[in-house]
Amino acid sequence: IFKSGGGKETATEFDIQFLGRVPIEPAIVLSGDGGMPVVISHPESASAKAFEEITDKVLKTVG
């Protein structure tokens, strides 16, 4: 977990692709505590959408 913008700064510093940011919101906390991925328990949440976007980038990169 980075401060606002910290992940992007670190990616730039190490010359690697920045995959995205995941907002920390109540849905992600509740899902984690319950052992259920937020993409399943709250698929319309900002956190779930961010994870999906990051997953798409990873899949495109690794083929």
JSON list of N, CA and C in Angstrom, two decimals:
[
{"chain": "A", "resi": 1, "resn": "ILE", "atom": "N", "xyz": [0.86, -1.17, 0.00]},
{"chain": "A", "resi": 1, "resn": "ILE", "atom": "CA", "xyz": [0.00, 0.00, 0.00]},
{"chain": "A", "resi": 1, "resn": "ILE", "atom": "C", "xyz": [0.90, 1.22, 0.00]},
{"chain": "A", "resi": 2, "resn": "PHE", "atom": "N", "xyz": [0.67, 2.09, -0.95]},
{"chain": "A", "resi": 2, "resn": "PHE", "atom": "CA", "xyz": [1.45, 3.31, -1.10]},
{"chain": "A", "resi": 2, "resn": "PHE", "atom": "C", "xyz": [0.59, 4.52, -0.79]},
{"chain": "A", "resi": 3, "resn": "LYS", "atom": "N", "xyz": [1.25, 5.62, -0.49]},
{"chain": "A", "resi": 3, "resn": "LYS", "atom": "CA", "xyz": [0.53, 6.89, -0.37]},
{"chain": "A", "resi": 3, "resn": "LYS", "atom": "C", "xyz": [-0.01, 7.24, -1.75]},
{"chain": "A", "resi": 4, "resn": "SER", "atom": "N", "xyz": [-0.87, 8.22, -1.82]},
{"chain": "A", "resi": 4, "resn": "SER", "atom": "CA", "xyz": [-1.47, 8.62, -3.09]},
{"chain": "A", "resi": 4, "resn": "SER", "atom": "C", "xyz": [-0.38, 8.94, -4.11]},
{"chain": "A", "resi": 5, "resn": "GLY", "atom": "N", "xyz": [-0.40, 8.21, -5.21]},
{"chain": "A", "resi": 5, "resn": "GLY", "atom": "CA", "xyz": [0.58, 8.41, -6.27]},
{"chain": "A", "resi": 5, "resn": "GLY", "atom": "C", "xyz": [1.89, 7.68, -6.07]},
{"chain": "A", "resi": 6, "resn": "GLY", "atom": "N", "xyz": [2.06, 7.05, -4.92]},
{"chain": "A", "resi": 6, "resn": "GLY", "atom": "CA", "xyz": [3.33, 6.39, -4.61]},
{"chain": "A", "resi": 6, "resn": "GLY", "atom": "C", "xyz": [3.63, 5.18, -5.47]},
{"chain": "A", "resi": 7, "resn": "GLY", "atom": "N", "xyz": [2.61, 4.44, -5.84]},
{"chain": "A", "resi": 7, "resn": "GLY", "atom": "CA", "xyz": [2.82, 3.27, -6.69]},
{"chain": "A", "resi": 7, "resn": "GLY", "atom": "C", "xyz": [3.31, 3.66, -8.07]},
{"chain": "A", "resi": 8, "resn": "LYS", "atom": "N", "xyz": [2.71, 4.70, -8.61]},
{"chain": "A", "resi": 8, "resn": "LYS", "atom": "CA", "xyz": [3.12, 5.18, -9.93]},
{"chain": "A", "resi": 8, "resn": "LYS", "atom": "C", "xyz": [4.55, 5.73, -9.88]},
{"chain": "A", "resi": 9, "resn": "GLU", "atom": "N", "xyz": [4.87, 6.46, -8.84]},
{"chain": "A", "resi": 9, "resn": "GLU", "atom": "CA", "xyz": [6.23, 6.99, -8.67]},
{"chain": "A", "resi": 9, "resn": "GLU", "atom": "C", "xyz": [7.25, 5.85, -8.60]},
{"chain": "A", "resi": 10, "resn": "THR", "atom": "N", "xyz": [6.91, 4.82, -7.84]},
{"chain": "A", "resi": 10, "resn": "THR", "atom": "CA", "xyz": [7.82, 3.68, -7.69]},
{"chain": "A", "resi": 10, "resn": "THR", "atom": "C", "xyz": [8.00, 2.95, -9.02]},
{"chain": "A", "resi": 11, "resn": "ALA", "atom": "N", "xyz": [6.91, 2.77, -9.77]},
{"chain": "A", "resi": 11, "resn": "ALA", "atom": "CA", "xyz": [7.01, 2.13, -11.08]},
{"chain": "A", "resi": 11, "resn": "ALA", "atom": "C", "xyz": [7.91, 2.92, -12.00]},
{"chain": "A", "resi": 12, "resn": "THR", "atom": "N", "xyz": [7.76, 4.23, -11.98]},
{"chain": "A", "resi": 12, "resn": "THR", "atom": "CA", "xyz": [8.61, 5.09, -12.81]},
{"chain": "A", "resi": 12, "resn": "THR", "atom": "C", "xyz": [10.07, 4.98, -12.38]},
{"chain": "A", "resi": 13, "resn": "GLU", "atom": "N", "xyz": [10.30, 5.00, -11.08]},
{"chain": "A", "resi": 13, "resn": "GLU", "atom": "CA", "xyz": [11.66, 4.92, -10.55]},
{"chain": "A", "resi": 13, "resn": "GLU", "atom": "C", "xyz": [12.37, 3.64, -10.99]},
{"chain": "A", "resi": 14, "resn": "PHE", "atom": "N", "xyz": [11.62, 2.52, -11.01]},
{"chain": "A", "resi": 14, "resn": "PHE", "atom": "CA", "xyz": [12.21, 1.24, -11.37]},
{"chain": "A", "resi": 14, "resn": "PHE", "atom": "C", "xyz": [12.00, 0.87, -12.84]},
{"chain": "A", "resi": 15, "resn": "ASP", "atom": "N", "xyz": [11.44, 1.81, -13.61]},
{"chain": "A", "resi": 15, "resn": "ASP", "atom": "CA", "xyz": [11.21, 1.64, -15.04]},
{"chain": "A", "resi": 15, "resn": "ASP", "atom": "C", "xyz": [10.40, 0.37, -15.34]},
{"chain": "A", "resi": 16, "resn": "ILE", "atom": "N", "xyz": [9.29, 0.24, -14.61]},
{"chain": "A", "resi": 16, "resn": "ILE", "atom": "CA", "xyz": [8.37, -0.87, -14.84]},
{"chain": "A", "resi": 16, "resn": "ILE", "atom": "C", "xyz": [6.97, -0.31, -15.10]},
{"chain": "A", "resi": 17, "resn": "GLN", "atom": "N", "xyz": [6.12, -1.13, -15.70]},
{"chain": "A", "resi": 17, "resn": "GLN", "atom": "CA", "xyz": [4.77, -0.71, -16.02]},
{"chain": "A", "resi": 17, "resn": "GLN", "atom": "C", "xyz": [3.95, -0.51, -14.75]},
{"chain": "A", "resi": 18, "resn": "PHE", "atom": "N", "xyz": [3.25, 0.61, -14.68]},
{"chain": "A", "resi": 18, "resn": "PHE", "atom": "CA", "xyz": [2.32, 0.85, -13.59]},
{"chain": "A", "resi": 18, "resn": "PHE", "atom": "C", "xyz": [1.00, 0.20, -13.97]},
{"chain": "A", "resi": 19, "resn": "LEU", "atom": "N", "xyz": [0.53, -0.72, -13.17]},
{"chain": "A", "resi": 19, "resn": "LEU", "atom": "CA", "xyz": [-0.67, -1.48, -13.51]},
{"chain": "A", "resi": 19, "resn": "LEU", "atom": "C", "xyz": [-1.96, -0.79, -13.08]},
{"chain": "A", "resi": 20, "resn": "GLY", "atom": "N", "xyz": [-1.91, 0.02, -12.05]},
{"chain": "A", "resi": 20, "resn": "GLY", "atom": "CA", "xyz": [-3.11, 0.72, -11.61]},
{"chain": "A", "resi": 20, "resn": "GLY", "atom": "C", "xyz": [-3.16, 0.88, -10.11]},
{"chain": "A", "resi": 21, "resn": "ARG", "atom": "N", "xyz": [-4.24, 1.52, -9.68]},
{"chain": "A", "resi": 21, "resn": "ARG", "atom": "CA", "xyz": [-4.42, 1.73, -8.24]},
{"chain": "A", "resi": 21, "resn": "ARG", "atom": "C", "xyz": [-5.77, 1.14, -7.84]},
{"chain": "A", "resi": 22, "resn": "VAL", "atom": "N", "xyz": [-5.80, 0.58, -6.64]},
{"chain": "A", "resi": 22, "resn": "VAL", "atom": "CA", "xyz": [-7.02, -0.01, -6.10]},
{"chain": "A", "resi": 22, "resn": "VAL", "atom": "C", "xyz": [-7.45, 0.84, -4.91]},
{"chain": "A", "resi": 23, "resn": "PRO", "atom": "N", "xyz": [-8.63, 1.45, -5.00]},
{"chain": "A", "resi": 23, "resn": "PRO", "atom": "CA", "xyz": [-9.09, 2.25, -3.87]},
{"chain": "A", "resi": 23, "resn": "PRO", "atom": "C", "xyz": [-9.42, 1.36, -2.67]},
{"chain": "A", "resi": 24, "resn": "ILE", "atom": "N", "xyz": [-9.05, 1.82, -1.51]},
{"chain": "A", "resi": 24, "resn": "ILE", "atom": "CA", "xyz": [-9.39, 1.09, -0.29]},
{"chain": "A", "resi": 24, "resn": "ILE", "atom": "C", "xyz": [-10.73, 1.63, 0.18]},
{"chain": "A", "resi": 25, "resn": "GLU", "atom": "N", "xyz": [-11.74, 0.82, 0.05]},
{"chain": "A", "resi": 25, "resn": "GLU", "atom": "CA", "xyz": [-13.10, 1.22, 0.39]},
{"chain": "A", "resi": 25, "resn": "GLU", "atom": "C", "xyz": [-13.72, 0.13, 1.27]},
{"chain": "A", "resi": 26, "resn": "PRO", "atom": "N", "xyz": [-14.84, 0.43, 1.91]},
{"chain": "A", "resi": 26, "resn": "PRO", "atom": "CA", "xyz": [-15.45, -0.56, 2.81]},
{"chain": "A", "resi": 26, "resn": "PRO", "atom": "C", "xyz": [-15.68, -1.93, 2.17]},
{"chain": "A", "resi": 27, "resn": "ALA", "atom": "N", "xyz": [-16.07, -1.96, 0.91]},
{"chain": "A", "resi": 27, "resn": "ALA", "atom": "CA", "xyz": [-16.36, -3.24, 0.25]},
{"chain": "A", "resi": 27, "resn": "ALA", "atom": "C", "xyz": [-15.14, -4.15, 0.24]},
{"chain": "A", "resi": 28, "resn": "ILE", "atom": "N", "xyz": [-13.98, -3.60, -0.01]},
{"chain": "A", "resi": 28, "resn": "ILE", "atom": "CA", "xyz": [-12.77, -4.43, -0.08]},
{"chain": "A", "resi": 28, "resn": "ILE", "atom": "C", "xyz": [-12.38, -4.93, 1.31]},
{"chain": "A", "resi": 29, "resn": "VAL", "atom": "N", "xyz": [-12.58, -4.12, 2.32]},
{"chain": "A", "resi": 29, "resn": "VAL", "atom": "CA", "xyz": [-12.27, -4.52, 3.69]},
{"chain": "A", "resi": 29, "resn": "VAL", "atom": "C", "xyz": [-13.21, -5.63, 4.15]},
{"chain": "A", "resi": 30, "resn": "LEU", "atom": "N", "xyz": [-14.49, -5.45, 3.93]},
{"chain": "A", "resi": 30, "resn": "LEU", "atom": "CA", "xyz": [-15.49, -6.45, 4.33]},
{"chain": "A", "resi": 30, "resn": "LEU", "atom": "C", "xyz": [-15.26, -7.77, 3.61]},
{"chain": "A", "resi": 31, "resn": "SER", "atom": "N", "xyz": [-14.99, -7.70, 2.32]},
{"chain": "A", "resi": 31, "resn": "SER", "atom": "CA", "xyz": [-14.76, -8.92, 1.55]},
{"chain": "A", "resi": 31, "resn": "SER", "atom": "C", "xyz": [-13.53, -9.66, 2.04]},
{"chain": "A", "resi": 32, "resn": "GLY", "atom": "N", "xyz": [-12.46, -8.92, 2.28]},
{"chain": "A", "resi": 32, "resn": "GLY", "atom": "CA", "xyz": [-11.24, -9.55, 2.77]},
{"chain": "A", "resi": 32, "resn": "GLY", "atom": "C", "xyz": [-11.44, -10.21, 4.12]},
{"chain": "A", "resi": 33, "resn": "ASP", "atom": "N", "xyz": [-12.14, -9.53, 5.01]},
{"chain": "A", "resi": 33, "resn": "ASP", "atom": "CA", "xyz": [-12.41, -10.10, 6.33]},
{"chain": "A", "resi": 33, "resn": "ASP", "atom": "C", "xyz": [-13.24, -11.37, 6.23]},
{"chain": "A", "resi": 34, "resn": "GLY", "atom": "N", "xyz": [-14.13, -11.42, 5.23]},
{"chain": "A", "resi": 34, "resn": "GLY", "atom": "CA", "xyz": [-15.00, -12.58, 5.07]},
{"chain": "A", "resi": 34, "resn": "GLY", "atom": "C", "xyz": [-14.40, -13.67, 4.20]},
{"chain": "A", "resi": 35, "resn": "GLY", "atom": "N", "xyz": [-13.21, -13.44, 3.65]},
{"chain": "A", "resi": 35, "resn": "GLY", "atom": "CA", "xyz": [-12.56, -14.44, 2.82]},
{"chain": "A", "resi": 35, "resn": "GLY", "atom": "C", "xyz": [-13.11, -14.55, 1.41]},
{"chain": "A", "resi": 36, "resn": "MET", "atom": "N", "xyz": [-13.85, -13.53, 0.97]},
{"chain": "A", "resi": 36, "resn": "MET", "atom": "CA", "xyz": [-14.45, -13.54, -0.35]},
{"chain": "A", "resi": 36, "resn": "MET", "atom": "C", "xyz": [-13.82, -12.44, -1.21]},
{"chain": "A", "resi": 37, "resn": "PRO", "atom": "N", "xyz": [-13.34, -12.75, -2.40]},
{"chain": "A", "resi": 37, "resn": "PRO", "atom": "CA", "xyz": [-12.77, -11.71, -3.25]},
{"chain": "A", "resi": 37, "resn": "PRO", "atom": "C", "xyz": [-13.80, -10.62, -3.55]},
{"chain": "A", "resi": 38, "resn": "VAL", "atom": "N", "xyz": [-13.36, -9.37, -3.52]},
{"chain": "A", "resi": 38, "resn": "VAL", "atom": "CA", "xyz": [-14.26, -8.25, -3.75]},
{"chain": "A", "resi": 38, "resn": "VAL", "atom": "C", "xyz": [-14.86, -8.30, -5.16]},
{"chain": "A", "resi": 39, "resn": "VAL", "atom": "N", "xyz": [-14.15, -8.91, -6.10]},
{"chain": "A", "resi": 39, "resn": "VAL", "atom": "CA", "xyz": [-14.69, -9.00, -7.46]},
{"chain": "A", "resi": 39, "resn": "VAL", "atom": "C", "xyz": [-15.90, -9.93, -7.53]},
{"chain": "A", "resi": 40, "resn": "ILE", "atom": "N", "xyz": [-16.06, -10.77, -6.52]},
{"chain": "A", "resi": 40, "resn": "ILE", "atom": "CA", "xyz": [-17.24, -11.65, -6.45]},
{"chain": "A", "resi": 40, "resn": "ILE", "atom": "C", "xyz": [-18.31, -11.05, -5.56]},
{"chain": "A", "resi": 41, "resn": "SER", "atom": "N", "xyz": [-17.93, -10.57, -4.39]},
{"chain": "A", "resi": 41, "resn": "SER", "atom": "CA", "xyz": [-18.92, -10.07, -3.43]},
{"chain": "A", "resi": 41, "resn": "SER", "atom": "C", "xyz": [-19.47, -8.69, -3.80]},
{"chain": "A", "resi": 42, "resn": "HIS", "atom": "N", "xyz": [-18.65, -7.86, -4.42]},
{"chain": "A", "resi": 42, "resn": "HIS", "atom": "CA", "xyz": [-19.08, -6.50, -4.80]},
{"chain": "A", "resi": 42, "resn": "HIS", "atom": "C", "xyz": [-18.55, -6.17, -6.20]},
{"chain": "A", "resi": 43, "resn": "PRO", "atom": "N", "xyz": [-19.03, -6.87, -7.22]},
{"chain": "A", "resi": 43, "resn": "PRO", "atom": "CA", "xyz": [-18.45, -6.72, -8.56]},
{"chain": "A", "resi": 43, "resn": "PRO", "atom": "C", "xyz": [-18.59, -5.32, -9.17]},
{"chain": "A", "resi": 44, "resn": "GLU", "atom": "N", "xyz": [-19.51, -4.53, -8.68]},
{"chain": "A", "resi": 44, "resn": "GLU", "atom": "CA", "xyz": [-19.70, -3.18, -9.22]},
{"chain": "A", "resi": 44, "resn": "GLU", "atom": "C", "xyz": [-18.91, -2.12, -8.46]},
{"chain": "A", "resi": 45, "resn": "SER", "atom": "N", "xyz": [-18.19, -2.52, -7.43]},
{"chain": "A", "resi": 45, "resn": "SER", "atom": "CA", "xyz": [-17.44, -1.55, -6.63]},
{"chain": "A", "resi": 45, "resn": "SER", "atom": "C", "xyz": [-16.23, -1.04, -7.40]},
{"chain": "A", "resi": 46, "resn": "ALA", "atom": "N", "xyz": [-15.75, 0.12, -7.00]},
{"chain": "A", "resi": 46, "resn": "ALA", "atom": "CA", "xyz": [-14.57, 0.71, -7.64]},
{"chain": "A", "resi": 46, "resn": "ALA", "atom": "C", "xyz": [-13.35, -0.20, -7.47]},
{"chain": "A", "resi": 47, "resn": "SER", "atom": "N", "xyz": [-13.24, -0.85, -6.32]},
{"chain": "A", "resi": 47, "resn": "SER", "atom": "CA", "xyz": [-12.12, -1.75, -6.07]},
{"chain": "A", "resi": 47, "resn": "SER", "atom": "C", "xyz": [-12.15, -2.94, -7.02]},
{"chain": "A", "resi": 48, "resn": "ALA", "atom": "N", "xyz": [-13.31, -3.54, -7.19]},
{"chain": "A", "resi": 48, "resn": "ALA", "atom": "CA", "xyz": [-13.44, -4.69, -8.08]},
{"chain": "A", "resi": 48, "resn": "ALA", "atom": "C", "xyz": [-13.11, -4.31, -9.51]},
{"chain": "A", "resi": 49, "resn": "LYS", "atom": "N", "xyz": [-13.60, -3.16, -9.94]},
{"chain": "A", "resi": 49, "resn": "LYS", "atom": "CA", "xyz": [-13.32, -2.71, -11.30]},
{"chain": "A", "resi": 49, "resn": "LYS", "atom": "C", "xyz": [-11.83, -2.44, -11.49]},
{"chain": "A", "resi": 50, "resn": "ALA", "atom": "N", "xyz": [-11.18, -1.90, -10.47]},
{"chain": "A", "resi": 50, "resn": "ALA", "atom": "CA", "xyz": [-9.74, -1.65, -10.55]},
{"chain": "A", "resi": 50, "resn": "ALA", "atom": "C", "xyz": [-8.98, -2.97, -10.66]},
{"chain": "A", "resi": 51, "resn": "PHE", "atom": "N", "xyz": [-9.35, -3.97, -9.87]},
{"chain": "A", "resi": 51, "resn": "PHE", "atom": "CA", "xyz": [-8.70, -5.28, -9.95]},
{"chain": "A", "resi": 51, "resn": "PHE", "atom": "C", "xyz": [-8.88, -5.89, -11.34]},
{"chain": "A", "resi": 52, "resn": "GLU", "atom": "N", "xyz": [-10.07, -5.74, -11.92]},
{"chain": "A", "resi": 52, "resn": "GLU", "atom": "CA", "xyz": [-10.33, -6.28, -13.25]},
{"chain": "A", "resi": 52, "resn": "GLU", "atom": "C", "xyz": [-9.46, -5.60, -14.30]},
{"chain": "A", "resi": 53, "resn": "GLU", "atom": "N", "xyz": [-9.30, -4.28, -14.20]},
{"chain": "A", "resi": 53, "resn": "GLU", "atom": "CA", "xyz": [-8.45, -3.55, -15.14]},
{"chain": "A", "resi": 53, "resn": "GLU", "atom": "C", "xyz": [-6.99, -3.99, -15.01]},
{"chain": "A", "resi": 54, "resn": "ILE", "atom": "N", "xyz": [-6.53, -4.17, -13.78]},
{"chain": "A", "resi": 54, "resn": "ILE", "atom": "CA", "xyz": [-5.16, -4.62, -13.56]},
{"chain": "A", "resi": 54, "resn": "ILE", "atom": "C", "xyz": [-4.97, -6.03, -14.10]},
{"chain": "A", "resi": 55, "resn": "THR", "atom": "N", "xyz": [-5.95, -6.89, -13.87]},
{"chain": "A", "resi": 55, "resn": "THR", "atom": "CA", "xyz": [-5.88, -8.26, -14.38]},
{"chain": "A", "resi": 55, "resn": "THR", "atom": "C", "xyz": [-5.79, -8.26, -15.90]},
{"chain": "A", "resi": 56, "resn": "ASP", "atom": "N", "xyz": [-6.58, -7.43, -16.56]},
{"chain": "A", "resi": 56, "resn": "ASP", "atom": "CA", "xyz": [-6.53, -7.34, -18.02]},
{"chain": "A", "resi": 56, "resn": "ASP", "atom": "C", "xyz": [-5.14, -6.93, -18.50]},
{"chain": "A", "resi": 57, "resn": "LYS", "atom": "N", "xyz": [-4.53, -5.96, -17.82]},
{"chain": "A", "resi": 57, "resn": "LYS", "atom": "CA", "xyz": [-3.18, -5.52, -18.20]},
{"chain": "A", "resi": 57, "resn": "LYS", "atom": "C", "xyz": [-2.17, -6.65, -18.04]},
{"chain": "A", "resi": 58, "resn": "VAL", "atom": "N", "xyz": [-2.28, -7.39, -16.95]},
{"chain": "A", "resi": 58, "resn": "VAL", "atom": "CA", "xyz": [-1.35, -8.51, -16.71]},
{"chain": "A", "resi": 58, "resn": "VAL", "atom": "C", "xyz": [-1.53, -9.58, -17.79]},
{"chain": "A", "resi": 59, "resn": "LEU", "atom": "N", "xyz": [-2.77, -9.92, -18.10]},
{"chain": "A", "resi": 59, "resn": "LEU", "atom": "CA", "xyz": [-3.03, -10.94, -19.12]},
{"chain": "A", "resi": 59, "resn": "LEU", "atom": "C", "xyz": [-2.51, -10.52, -20.48]},
{"chain": "A", "resi": 60, "resn": "LYS", "atom": "N", "xyz": [-2.65, -9.25, -20.83]},
{"chain": "A", "resi": 60, "resn": "LYS", "atom": "CA", "xyz": [-2.13, -8.77, -22.11]},
{"chain": "A", "resi": 60, "resn": "LYS", "atom": "C", "xyz": [-0.61, -8.82, -22.14]},
{"chain": "A", "resi": 61, "resn": "THR", "atom": "N", "xyz": [0.00, -8.60, -20.99]},
{"chain": "A", "resi": 61, "resn": "THR", "atom": "CA", "xyz": [1.46, -8.60, -20.91]},
{"chain": "A", "resi": 61, "resn": "THR", "atom": "C", "xyz": [2.04, -10.01, -21.01]},
{"chain": "A", "resi": 62, "resn": "VAL", "atom": "N", "xyz": [1.43, -10.95, -20.31]},
{"chain": "A", "resi": 62, "resn": "VAL", "atom": "CA", "xyz": [1.99, -12.31, -20.28]},
{"chain": "A", "resi": 62, "resn": "VAL", "atom": "C", "xyz": [1.42, -13.20, -21.38]},
{"chain": "A", "resi": 63, "resn": "GLY", "atom": "N", "xyz": [0.35, -12.72, -22.02]},
{"chain": "A", "resi": 63, "resn": "GLY", "atom": "CA", "xyz": [-0.22, -13.45, -23.15]},
{"chain": "A", "resi": 63, "resn": "GLY", "atom": "C", "xyz": [-0.99, -14.62, -22.73]}
]
